[in-house]
Coordinates of C-alpha atoms in Angstrom, one line a residue:
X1 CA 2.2 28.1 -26.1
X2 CA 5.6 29.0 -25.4
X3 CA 7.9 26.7 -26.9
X4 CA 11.1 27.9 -25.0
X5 CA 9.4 27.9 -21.1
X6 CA 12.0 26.5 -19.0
X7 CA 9.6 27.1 -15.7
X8 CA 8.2 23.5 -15.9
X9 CA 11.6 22.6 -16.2
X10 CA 13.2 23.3 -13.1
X11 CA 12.9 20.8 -11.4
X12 CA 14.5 18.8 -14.1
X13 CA 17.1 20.8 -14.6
X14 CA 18.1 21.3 -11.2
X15 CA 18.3 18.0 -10.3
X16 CA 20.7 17.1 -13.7
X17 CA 23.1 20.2 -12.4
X18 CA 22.9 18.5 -9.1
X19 CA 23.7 15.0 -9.6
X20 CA 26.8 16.3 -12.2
X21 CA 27.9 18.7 -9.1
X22 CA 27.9 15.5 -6.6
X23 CA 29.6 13.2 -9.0
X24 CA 32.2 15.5 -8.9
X25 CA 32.7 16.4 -5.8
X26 CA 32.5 12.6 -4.4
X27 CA 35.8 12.3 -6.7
X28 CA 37.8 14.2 -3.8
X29 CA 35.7 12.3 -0.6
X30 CA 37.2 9.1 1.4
X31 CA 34.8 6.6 2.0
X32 CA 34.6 8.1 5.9
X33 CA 33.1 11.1 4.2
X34 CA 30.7 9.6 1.9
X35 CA 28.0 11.1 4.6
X36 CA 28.6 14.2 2.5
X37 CA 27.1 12.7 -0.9
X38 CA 24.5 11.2 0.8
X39 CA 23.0 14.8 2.5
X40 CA 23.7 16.5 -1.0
X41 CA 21.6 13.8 -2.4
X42 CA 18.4 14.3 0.2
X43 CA 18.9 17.7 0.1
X44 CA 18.8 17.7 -4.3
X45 CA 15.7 15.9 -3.7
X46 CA 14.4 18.3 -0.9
X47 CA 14.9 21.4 -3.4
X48 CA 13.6 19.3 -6.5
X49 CA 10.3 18.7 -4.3
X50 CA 9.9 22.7 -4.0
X51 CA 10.3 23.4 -7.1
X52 CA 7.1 20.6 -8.3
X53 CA 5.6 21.6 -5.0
X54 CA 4.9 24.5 -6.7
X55 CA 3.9 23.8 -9.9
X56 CA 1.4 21.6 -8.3
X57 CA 0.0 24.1 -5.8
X58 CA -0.1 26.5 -9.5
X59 CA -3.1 23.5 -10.4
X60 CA -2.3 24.6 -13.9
X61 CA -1.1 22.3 -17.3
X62 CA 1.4 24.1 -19.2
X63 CA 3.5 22.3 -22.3
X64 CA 6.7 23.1 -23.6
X65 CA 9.5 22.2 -26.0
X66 CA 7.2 21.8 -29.0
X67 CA 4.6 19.9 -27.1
X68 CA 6.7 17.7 -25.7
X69 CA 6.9 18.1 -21.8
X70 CA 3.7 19.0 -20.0
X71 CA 3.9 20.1 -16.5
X72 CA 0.1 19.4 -15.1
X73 CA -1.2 18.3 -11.8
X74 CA -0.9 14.6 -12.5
X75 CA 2.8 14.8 -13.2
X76 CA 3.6 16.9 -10.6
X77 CA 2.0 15.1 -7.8
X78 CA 3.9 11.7 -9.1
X79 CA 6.8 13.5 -9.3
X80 CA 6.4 15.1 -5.2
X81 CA 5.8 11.1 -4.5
X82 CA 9.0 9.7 -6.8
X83 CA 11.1 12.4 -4.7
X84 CA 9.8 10.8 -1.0
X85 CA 10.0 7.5 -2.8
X86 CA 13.5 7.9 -3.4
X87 CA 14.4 10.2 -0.1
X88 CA 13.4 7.0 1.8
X89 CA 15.0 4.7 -0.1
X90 CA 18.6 6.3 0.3
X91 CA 18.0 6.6 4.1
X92 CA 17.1 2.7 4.5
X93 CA 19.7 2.1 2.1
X94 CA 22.6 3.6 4.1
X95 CA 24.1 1.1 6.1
X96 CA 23.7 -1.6 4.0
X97 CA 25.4 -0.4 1.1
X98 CA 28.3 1.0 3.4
X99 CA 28.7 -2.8 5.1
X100 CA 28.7 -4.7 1.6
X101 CA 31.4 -1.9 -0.3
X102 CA 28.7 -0.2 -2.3
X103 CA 30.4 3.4 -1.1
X104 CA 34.3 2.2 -0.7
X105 CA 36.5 4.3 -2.2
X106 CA 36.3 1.7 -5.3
X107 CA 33.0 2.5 -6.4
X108 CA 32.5 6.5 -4.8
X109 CA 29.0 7.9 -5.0
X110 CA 27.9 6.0 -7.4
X111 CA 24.7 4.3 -5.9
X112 CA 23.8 8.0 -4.6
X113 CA 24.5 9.5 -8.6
X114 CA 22.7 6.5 -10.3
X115 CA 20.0 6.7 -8.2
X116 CA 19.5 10.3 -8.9
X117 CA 20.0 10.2 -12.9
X118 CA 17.4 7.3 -12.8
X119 CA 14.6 9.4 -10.6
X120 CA 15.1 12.3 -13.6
X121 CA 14.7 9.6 -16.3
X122 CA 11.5 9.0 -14.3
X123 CA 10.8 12.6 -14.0
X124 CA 11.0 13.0 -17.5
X125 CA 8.6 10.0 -18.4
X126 CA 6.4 11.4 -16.0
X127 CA 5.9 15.0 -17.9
X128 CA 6.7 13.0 -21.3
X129 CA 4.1 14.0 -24.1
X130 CA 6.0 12.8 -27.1
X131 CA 6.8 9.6 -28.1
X132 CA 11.1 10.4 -28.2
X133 CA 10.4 12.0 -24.9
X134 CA 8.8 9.0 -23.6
X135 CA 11.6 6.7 -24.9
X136 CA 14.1 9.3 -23.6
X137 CA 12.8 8.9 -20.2
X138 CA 12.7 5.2 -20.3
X139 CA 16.0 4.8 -21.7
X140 CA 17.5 7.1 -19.0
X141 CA 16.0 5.6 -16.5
X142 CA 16.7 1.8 -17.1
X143 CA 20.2 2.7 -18.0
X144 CA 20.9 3.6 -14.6
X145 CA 19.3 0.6 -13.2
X146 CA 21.2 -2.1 -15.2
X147 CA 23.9 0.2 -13.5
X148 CA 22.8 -0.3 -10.1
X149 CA 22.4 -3.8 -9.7
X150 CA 25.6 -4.2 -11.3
X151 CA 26.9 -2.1 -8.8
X152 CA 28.8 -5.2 -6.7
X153 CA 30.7 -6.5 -9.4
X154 CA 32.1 -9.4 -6.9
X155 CA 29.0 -10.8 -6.5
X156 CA 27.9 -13.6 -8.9
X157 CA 24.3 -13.1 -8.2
X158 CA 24.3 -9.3 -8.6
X159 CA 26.2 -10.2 -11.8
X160 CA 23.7 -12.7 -13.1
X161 CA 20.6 -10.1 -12.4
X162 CA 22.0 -7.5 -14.2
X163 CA 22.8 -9.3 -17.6
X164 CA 19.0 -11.0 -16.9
X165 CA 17.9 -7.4 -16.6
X166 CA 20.0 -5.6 -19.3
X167 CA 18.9 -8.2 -22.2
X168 CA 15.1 -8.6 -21.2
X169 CA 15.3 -5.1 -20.6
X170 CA 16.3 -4.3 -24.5
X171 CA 13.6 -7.1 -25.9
X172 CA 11.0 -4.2 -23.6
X173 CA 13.0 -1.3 -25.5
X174 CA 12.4 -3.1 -28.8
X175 CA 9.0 -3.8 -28.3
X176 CA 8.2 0.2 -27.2
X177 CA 10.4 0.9 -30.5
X178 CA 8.7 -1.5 -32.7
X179 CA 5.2 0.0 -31.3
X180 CA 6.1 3.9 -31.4
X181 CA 7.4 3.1 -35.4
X182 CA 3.8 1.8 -36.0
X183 CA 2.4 4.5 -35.0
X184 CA 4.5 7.4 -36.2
X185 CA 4.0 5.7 -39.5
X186 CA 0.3 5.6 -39.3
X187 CA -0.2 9.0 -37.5
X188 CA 3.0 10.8 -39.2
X189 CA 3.4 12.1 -35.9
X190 CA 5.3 12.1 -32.3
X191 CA 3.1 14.4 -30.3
X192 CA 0.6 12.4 -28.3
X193 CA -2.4 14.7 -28.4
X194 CA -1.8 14.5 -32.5
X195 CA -1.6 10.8 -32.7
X196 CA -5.8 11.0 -30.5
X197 CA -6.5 13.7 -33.2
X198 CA -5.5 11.5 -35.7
X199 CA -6.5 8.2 -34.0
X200 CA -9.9 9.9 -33.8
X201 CA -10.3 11.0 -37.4
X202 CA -11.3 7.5 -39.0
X203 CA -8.2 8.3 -41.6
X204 CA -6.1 5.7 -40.3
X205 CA -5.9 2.0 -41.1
X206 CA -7.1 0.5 -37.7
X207 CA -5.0 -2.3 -38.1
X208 CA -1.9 -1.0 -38.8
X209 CA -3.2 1.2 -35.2
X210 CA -3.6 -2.2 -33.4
X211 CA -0.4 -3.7 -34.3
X212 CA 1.5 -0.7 -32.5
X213 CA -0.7 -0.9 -29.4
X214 CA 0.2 -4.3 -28.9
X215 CA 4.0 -3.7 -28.9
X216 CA 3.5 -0.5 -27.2
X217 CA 1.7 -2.5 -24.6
X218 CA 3.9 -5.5 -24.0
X219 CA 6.9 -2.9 -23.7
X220 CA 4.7 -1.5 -20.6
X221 CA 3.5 -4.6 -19.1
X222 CA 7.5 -5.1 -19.0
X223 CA 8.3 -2.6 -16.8
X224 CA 5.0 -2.9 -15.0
X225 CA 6.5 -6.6 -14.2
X226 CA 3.1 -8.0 -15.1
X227 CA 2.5 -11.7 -16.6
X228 CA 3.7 -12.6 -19.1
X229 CA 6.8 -10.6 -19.3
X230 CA 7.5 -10.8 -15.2
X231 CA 10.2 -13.4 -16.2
X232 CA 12.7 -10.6 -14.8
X233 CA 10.8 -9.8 -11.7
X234 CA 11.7 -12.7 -9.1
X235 CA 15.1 -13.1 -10.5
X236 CA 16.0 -9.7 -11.0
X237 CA 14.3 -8.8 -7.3
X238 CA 16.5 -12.0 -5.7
X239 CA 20.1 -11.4 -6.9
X240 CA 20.0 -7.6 -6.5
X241 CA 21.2 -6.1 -3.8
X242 CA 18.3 -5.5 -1.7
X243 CA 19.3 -1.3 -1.6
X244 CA 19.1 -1.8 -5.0
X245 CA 15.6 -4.0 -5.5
X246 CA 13.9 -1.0 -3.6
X247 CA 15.2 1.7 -6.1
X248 CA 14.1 -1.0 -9.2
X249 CA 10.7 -1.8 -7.2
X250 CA 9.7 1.3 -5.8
X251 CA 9.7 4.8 -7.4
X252 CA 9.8 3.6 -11.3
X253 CA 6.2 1.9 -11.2
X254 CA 5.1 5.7 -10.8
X255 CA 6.7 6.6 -13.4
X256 CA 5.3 3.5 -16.3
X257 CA 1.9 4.3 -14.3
X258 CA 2.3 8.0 -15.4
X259 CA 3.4 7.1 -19.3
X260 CA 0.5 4.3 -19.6
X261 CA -1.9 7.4 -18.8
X262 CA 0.1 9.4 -21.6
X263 CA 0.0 6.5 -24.3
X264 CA -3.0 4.9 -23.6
X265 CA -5.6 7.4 -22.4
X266 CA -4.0 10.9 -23.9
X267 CA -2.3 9.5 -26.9
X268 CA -4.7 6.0 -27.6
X269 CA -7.9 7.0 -26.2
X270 CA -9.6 6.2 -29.7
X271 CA -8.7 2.6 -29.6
X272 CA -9.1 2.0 -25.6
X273 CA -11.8 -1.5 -26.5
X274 CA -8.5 -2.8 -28.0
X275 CA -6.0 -2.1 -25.4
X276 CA -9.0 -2.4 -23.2
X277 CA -9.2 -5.8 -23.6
X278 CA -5.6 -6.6 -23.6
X279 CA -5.2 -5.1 -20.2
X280 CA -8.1 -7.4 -18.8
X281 CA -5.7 -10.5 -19.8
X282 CA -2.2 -8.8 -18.1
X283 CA -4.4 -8.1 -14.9
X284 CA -6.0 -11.3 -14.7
X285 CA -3.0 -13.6 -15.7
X286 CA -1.3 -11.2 -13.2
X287 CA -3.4 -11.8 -10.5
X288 CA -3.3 -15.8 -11.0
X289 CA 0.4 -16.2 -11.2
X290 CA 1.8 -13.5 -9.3
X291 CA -0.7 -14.8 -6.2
X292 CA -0.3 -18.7 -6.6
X293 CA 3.0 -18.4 -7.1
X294 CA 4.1 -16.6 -4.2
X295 CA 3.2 -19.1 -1.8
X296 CA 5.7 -21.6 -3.0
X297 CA 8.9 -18.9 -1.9
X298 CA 10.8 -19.3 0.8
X299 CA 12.6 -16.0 -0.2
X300 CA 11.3 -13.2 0.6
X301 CA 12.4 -11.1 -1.8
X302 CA 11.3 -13.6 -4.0
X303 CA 7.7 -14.2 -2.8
X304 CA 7.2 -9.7 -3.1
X305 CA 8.4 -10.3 -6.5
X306 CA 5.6 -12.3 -7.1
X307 CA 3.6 -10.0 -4.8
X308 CA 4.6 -7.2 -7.1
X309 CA 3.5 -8.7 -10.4
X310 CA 0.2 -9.2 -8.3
X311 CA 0.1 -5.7 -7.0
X312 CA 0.4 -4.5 -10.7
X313 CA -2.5 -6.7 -11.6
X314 CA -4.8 -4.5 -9.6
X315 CA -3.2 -1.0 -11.4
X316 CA -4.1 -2.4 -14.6
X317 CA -7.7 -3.3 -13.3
X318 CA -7.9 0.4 -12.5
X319 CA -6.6 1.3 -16.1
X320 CA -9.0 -0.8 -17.8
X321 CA -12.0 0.5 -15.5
X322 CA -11.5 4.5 -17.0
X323 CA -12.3 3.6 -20.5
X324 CA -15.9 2.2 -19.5
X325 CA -16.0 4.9 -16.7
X326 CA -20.0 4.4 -15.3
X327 CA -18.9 4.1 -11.9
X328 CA -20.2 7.5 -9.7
X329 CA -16.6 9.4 -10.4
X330 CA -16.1 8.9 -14.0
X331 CA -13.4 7.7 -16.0
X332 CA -11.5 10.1 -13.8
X333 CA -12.2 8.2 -10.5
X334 CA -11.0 5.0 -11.8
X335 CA -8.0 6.2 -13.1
X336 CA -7.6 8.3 -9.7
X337 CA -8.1 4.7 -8.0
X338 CA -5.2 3.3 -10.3
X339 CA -2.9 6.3 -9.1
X340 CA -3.6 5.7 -5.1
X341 CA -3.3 1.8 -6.1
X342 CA 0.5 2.6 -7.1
X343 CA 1.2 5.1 -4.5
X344 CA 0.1 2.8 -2.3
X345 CA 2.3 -0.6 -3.0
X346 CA 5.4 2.0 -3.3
X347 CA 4.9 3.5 0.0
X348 CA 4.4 -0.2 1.4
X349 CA 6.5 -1.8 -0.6
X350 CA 9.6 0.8 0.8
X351 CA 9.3 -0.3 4.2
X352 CA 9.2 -3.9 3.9
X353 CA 12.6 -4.0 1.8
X354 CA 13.4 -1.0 4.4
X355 CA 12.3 -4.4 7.2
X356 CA 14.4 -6.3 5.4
X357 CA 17.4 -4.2 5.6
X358 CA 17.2 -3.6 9.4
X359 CA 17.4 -7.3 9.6
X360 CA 21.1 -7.9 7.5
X361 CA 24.0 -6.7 8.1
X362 CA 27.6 -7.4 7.4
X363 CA 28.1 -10.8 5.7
X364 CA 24.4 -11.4 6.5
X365 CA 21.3 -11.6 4.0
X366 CA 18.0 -11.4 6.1
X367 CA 16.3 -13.0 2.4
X368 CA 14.5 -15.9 3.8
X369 CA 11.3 -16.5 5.6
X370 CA 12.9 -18.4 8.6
X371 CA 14.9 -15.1 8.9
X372 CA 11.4 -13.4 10.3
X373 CA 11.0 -16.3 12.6
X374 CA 10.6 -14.6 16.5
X375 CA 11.0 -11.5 15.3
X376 CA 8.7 -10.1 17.9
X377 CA 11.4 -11.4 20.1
X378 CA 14.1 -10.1 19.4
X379 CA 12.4 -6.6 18.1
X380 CA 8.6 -6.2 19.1
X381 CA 8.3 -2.9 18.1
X382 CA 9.8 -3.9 14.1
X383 CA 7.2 -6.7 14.5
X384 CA 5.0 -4.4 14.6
X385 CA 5.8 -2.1 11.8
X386 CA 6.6 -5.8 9.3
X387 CA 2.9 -6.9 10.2
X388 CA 1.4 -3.4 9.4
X389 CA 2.8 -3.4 6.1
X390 CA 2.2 -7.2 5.3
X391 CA -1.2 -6.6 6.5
X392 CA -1.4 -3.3 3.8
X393 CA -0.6 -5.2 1.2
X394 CA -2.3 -7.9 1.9
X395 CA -5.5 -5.9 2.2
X396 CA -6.7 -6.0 5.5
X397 CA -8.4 -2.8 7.0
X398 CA -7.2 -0.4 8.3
X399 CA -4.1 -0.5 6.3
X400 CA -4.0 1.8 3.6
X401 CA -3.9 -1.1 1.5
X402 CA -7.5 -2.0 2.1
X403 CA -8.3 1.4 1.0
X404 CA -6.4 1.4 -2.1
X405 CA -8.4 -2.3 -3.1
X406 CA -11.5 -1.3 -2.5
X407 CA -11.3 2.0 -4.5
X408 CA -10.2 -0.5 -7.7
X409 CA -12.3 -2.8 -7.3
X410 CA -15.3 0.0 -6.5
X411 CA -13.9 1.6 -10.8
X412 CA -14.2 -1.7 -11.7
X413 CA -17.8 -2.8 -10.3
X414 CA -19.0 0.3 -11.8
X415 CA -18.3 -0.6 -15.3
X416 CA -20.6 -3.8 -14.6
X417 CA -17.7 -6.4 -15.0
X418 CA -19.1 -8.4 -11.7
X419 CA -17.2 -11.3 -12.8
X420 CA -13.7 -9.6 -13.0
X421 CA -14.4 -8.2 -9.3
X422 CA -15.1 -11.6 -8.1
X423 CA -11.9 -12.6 -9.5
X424 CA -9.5 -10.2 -8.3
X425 CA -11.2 -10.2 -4.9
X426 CA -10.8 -14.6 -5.0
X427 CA -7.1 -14.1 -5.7
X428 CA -6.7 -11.3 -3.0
X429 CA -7.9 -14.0 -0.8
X430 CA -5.3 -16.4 -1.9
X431 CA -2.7 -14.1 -1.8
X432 CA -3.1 -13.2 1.4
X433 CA -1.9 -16.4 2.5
X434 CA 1.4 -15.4 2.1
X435 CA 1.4 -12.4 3.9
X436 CA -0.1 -13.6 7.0
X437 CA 2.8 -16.3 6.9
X438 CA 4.9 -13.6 7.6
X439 CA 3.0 -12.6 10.4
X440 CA 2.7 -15.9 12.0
X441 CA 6.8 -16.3 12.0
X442 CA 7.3 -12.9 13.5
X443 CA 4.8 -13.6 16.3
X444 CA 4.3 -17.4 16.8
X445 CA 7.4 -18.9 16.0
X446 CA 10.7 -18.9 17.9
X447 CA 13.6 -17.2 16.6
X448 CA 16.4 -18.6 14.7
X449 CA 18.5 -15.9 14.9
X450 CA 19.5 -14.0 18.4
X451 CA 21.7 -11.4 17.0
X452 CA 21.0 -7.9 18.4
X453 CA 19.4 -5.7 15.7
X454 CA 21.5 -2.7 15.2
X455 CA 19.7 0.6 14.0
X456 CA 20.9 3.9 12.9
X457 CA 18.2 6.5 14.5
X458 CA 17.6 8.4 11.2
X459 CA 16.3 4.5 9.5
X460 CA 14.3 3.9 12.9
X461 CA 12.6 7.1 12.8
X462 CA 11.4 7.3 9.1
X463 CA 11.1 3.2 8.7
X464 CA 8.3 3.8 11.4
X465 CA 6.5 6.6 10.0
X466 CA 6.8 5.0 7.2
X467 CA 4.4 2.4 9.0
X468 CA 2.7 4.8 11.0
X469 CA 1.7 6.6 7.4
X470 CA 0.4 3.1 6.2
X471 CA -2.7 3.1 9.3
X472 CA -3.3 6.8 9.0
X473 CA -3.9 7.1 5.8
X474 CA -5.9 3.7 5.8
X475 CA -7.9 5.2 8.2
X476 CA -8.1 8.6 6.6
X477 CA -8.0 7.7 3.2
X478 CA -10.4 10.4 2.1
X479 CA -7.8 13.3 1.3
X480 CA -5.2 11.3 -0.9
X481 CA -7.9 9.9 -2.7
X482 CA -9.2 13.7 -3.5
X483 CA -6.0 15.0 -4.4
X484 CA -5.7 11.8 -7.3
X485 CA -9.3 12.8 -8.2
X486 CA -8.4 16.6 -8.5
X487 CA -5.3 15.9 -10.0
X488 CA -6.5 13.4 -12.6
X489 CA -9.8 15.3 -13.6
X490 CA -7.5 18.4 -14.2
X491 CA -5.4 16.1 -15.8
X492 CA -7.7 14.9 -18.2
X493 CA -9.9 17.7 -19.0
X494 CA -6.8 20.1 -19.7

């Protein structure tokens, strides 16, 4: 092992030499030229996406710094994903952050920089294999966040989300501080693959062991959003700017997904029937509450806040399923389900906030159901793309959303749990309720709003690929699921 390889690190790097270059040269643009920062930005993320491009067509693991950054297949396919994640999320973000101030000469760049220092705290939870480099990552990352949504300081709401966010936010860092401290003192060690040697070894008080999973789990299920520390979710979603609730509900859920593989499969493996069975609860409780109550918004941000929490019910159904792993693909293939599970509601979940951009503009929120009312009206080709993605996440073939269900739900039959399918598949019923709501205004109901909707081309084009992407691979869903598979079997057997 080479404890000095900066190779794995390029990426990284790159992209920290980047955002510091664009910082500094949005200092000398006008807000006319802002256009500048925002093609440095795609093209940062372009460059960053070769280098992990790469690494991942390499299909090899290699660690560095001590043991504490690994560069294997897993993290480098999240990583390819963040970047796209991200990409899209700037271009739907344009013109609504230029019509509400977010890129006047007040504030500069600094939704473009933010976003960019938060995708390489991600990055870096994403490769993390030590416990500082996990809490780096996180810290990095959430940093910028509280940032973001305090980005319009004249808003009250905006203002109110971000103090929600920043003090729930620190409880989460507690708890992943309180957990790590357990466990360091029971291990005597950072480095993951120590603490499963260790774990393993029958030397350490269990208890002591189960103490720190539980705070090291609850500090998760906070940045998952799931039940019972979503209390941020729905507010945090509502009074951010919606730019802004994409880059918090989007990307980042790749990223915990990739350090709840590190913690509790690398590093925890040993004790999985313990944060086995915790898991079962935050997916369960998840599915209840983030389902029933959704159909009481009338927000829509709101109600896929509460579709979020759901959404991360069925990720932690997919977690839970790998520790049992007698389903036909292993451990692997339920873990693999998990990963095209989170890929999945981030590559939906984009272009309905991306939706409910097109719809607002100056002085205008499109945040409420009646908002979608005749939308096939006044836009039937929009209707079109909304109703695929509400469709996707709702679960209806042949949205990739169906897809990504049924390969959870497959992991989790296979362990023999027939009674926690039948639950997730009764609240996948319930929930979608609410998604064909959405439906039903766009196409049944008469419009409230006559307003021409105003487009920029480069939103219109990816917006519906971005739907387009959602049938195909629904339909073809076959060659992302192999790639997880590959990726997560290398993963775990390096």
């Amino acid at each position: 092992m080479n404890t000095t390889n900066m190779i794995p690190l390029y990426a990284e790097v790159f992209l920290l030499v980047a955002a510091s270059a664009i910082l500094l040269i949005d200092m000398f643009l006008s807000e006319g030229k802002r256009s500048i920062t925002y093609i440095l930005s795609l093209l940062t993320l372009g460059v960053c996406a070769w280098f992990s491009l790469a690494d991942f067509n390499a299909g090899t693991t290699v660690y560095t710094f001590s043991n504490m950054f690994v560069s294997d297949p897993m993290s480098n396919l999240l990583k390819l994903f963040t970047y796209l994640a991200v990409a899209i999320t700037l271009v739907y973000s344009r013109t609504y952050a230029t019509d509400r101030g977010m890129l006047s000469d007040n504030l500069g760049g600094e939704f473009y920089v933010l976003a960019l220092f938060s995708m390489l705290g991600q990055m870096v939870m994403i490769s993390a294999n030590n416990f500082l480099t996990i809490y780096l990552g996180v810290e990095l990352m959430s940093l910028a966040l509280y940032a973001l949504v305090a980005l319009r300081r004249d808003n009250v709401k905006a203002t109110e989300a971000a103090m929600k966010y920043f003090i729930l936010g620190a409880m989460a860092s507690g708890f992943l501080l309180y957990g790590i401290s357990m466990l360091y003192g029971a291990t005597g060690t950072l480095d993951l693959t120590l603490v499963a040697k260790a774990a393993a070894s029958g030397t350490v008080k269990p208890t002591i062991l189960v103490f720190g999973i539980v705070f090291l789990v609850a500090g998760l299920a906070f940045k998952l959003g799931a039940v019972p520390f979503h209390m941020w979710v729905p507010d945090v979603y509502q009074g951010s700017p919606t730019a802004v609730t994409l880059l918090l509900g989007g990307a980042p859920k790749l990223a915990t997904f990739a350090i709840c593989i590190r913690l509790l499969v690398e590093g925890l493996l040993p004790l999985a029937i313990d944060w086995q069975q915790m898991l079962m609860v935050l997916a369960v409780m998840s599915l209840a509450v983030g389902n029933l109550t959704a159909i009481a918004q009338t927000n829509i941000k709101r109600m896929l806040a509460y579709s979020t929490i759901a959404q991360m019910g069925f990720v932690l159904l997919g977690l839970l399923a790998g520790v049992v792993g007698t389903n036909s693909s292993g451990a692997a293939g339920a873990y693999s389900a998990a990963m095209y599970y989170a890929i999945t509601y981030v590559m939906t979940t984009l272009g309905s906030f991306g939706v409910i951009m097109l719809l607002a503009r100056a002085g205008f929120e499109a945040e409420e159901l009646a908002d979608f009312k005749g939308l096939s009206k006044r836009s039937p080709w929009f209707a079109v793309v909304m109703s695929i993605l509400m469709f996707s996440l709702a679960g209806v073939p042949p949205m990739m959303g169906f897809a990504a269900k049924f390969s959870v739900l497959n992991a989790v039959l296979g362990t023999g749990q027939i009674w926690l399918t039948l639950v997730a598949v009764m609240f996948s019923l319930i929930g979608a309720f609410y998604y064909l709501r959405v439906v039903k205004m766009m196409w049944f109901d008469e419009p409230t709003d006559n307003s021409p909707i105003v487009v920029n081309t480069d939103m219109s084009i990816v917006l519906s690929l971005n739907a387009i992407g959602v049938v195909v691979m629904g339909m073809l869903p076959g060659s992302l699921l192999n790639v997880c598979l590959d990726a997560m079997r290398k993963t775990l057997n390096s």
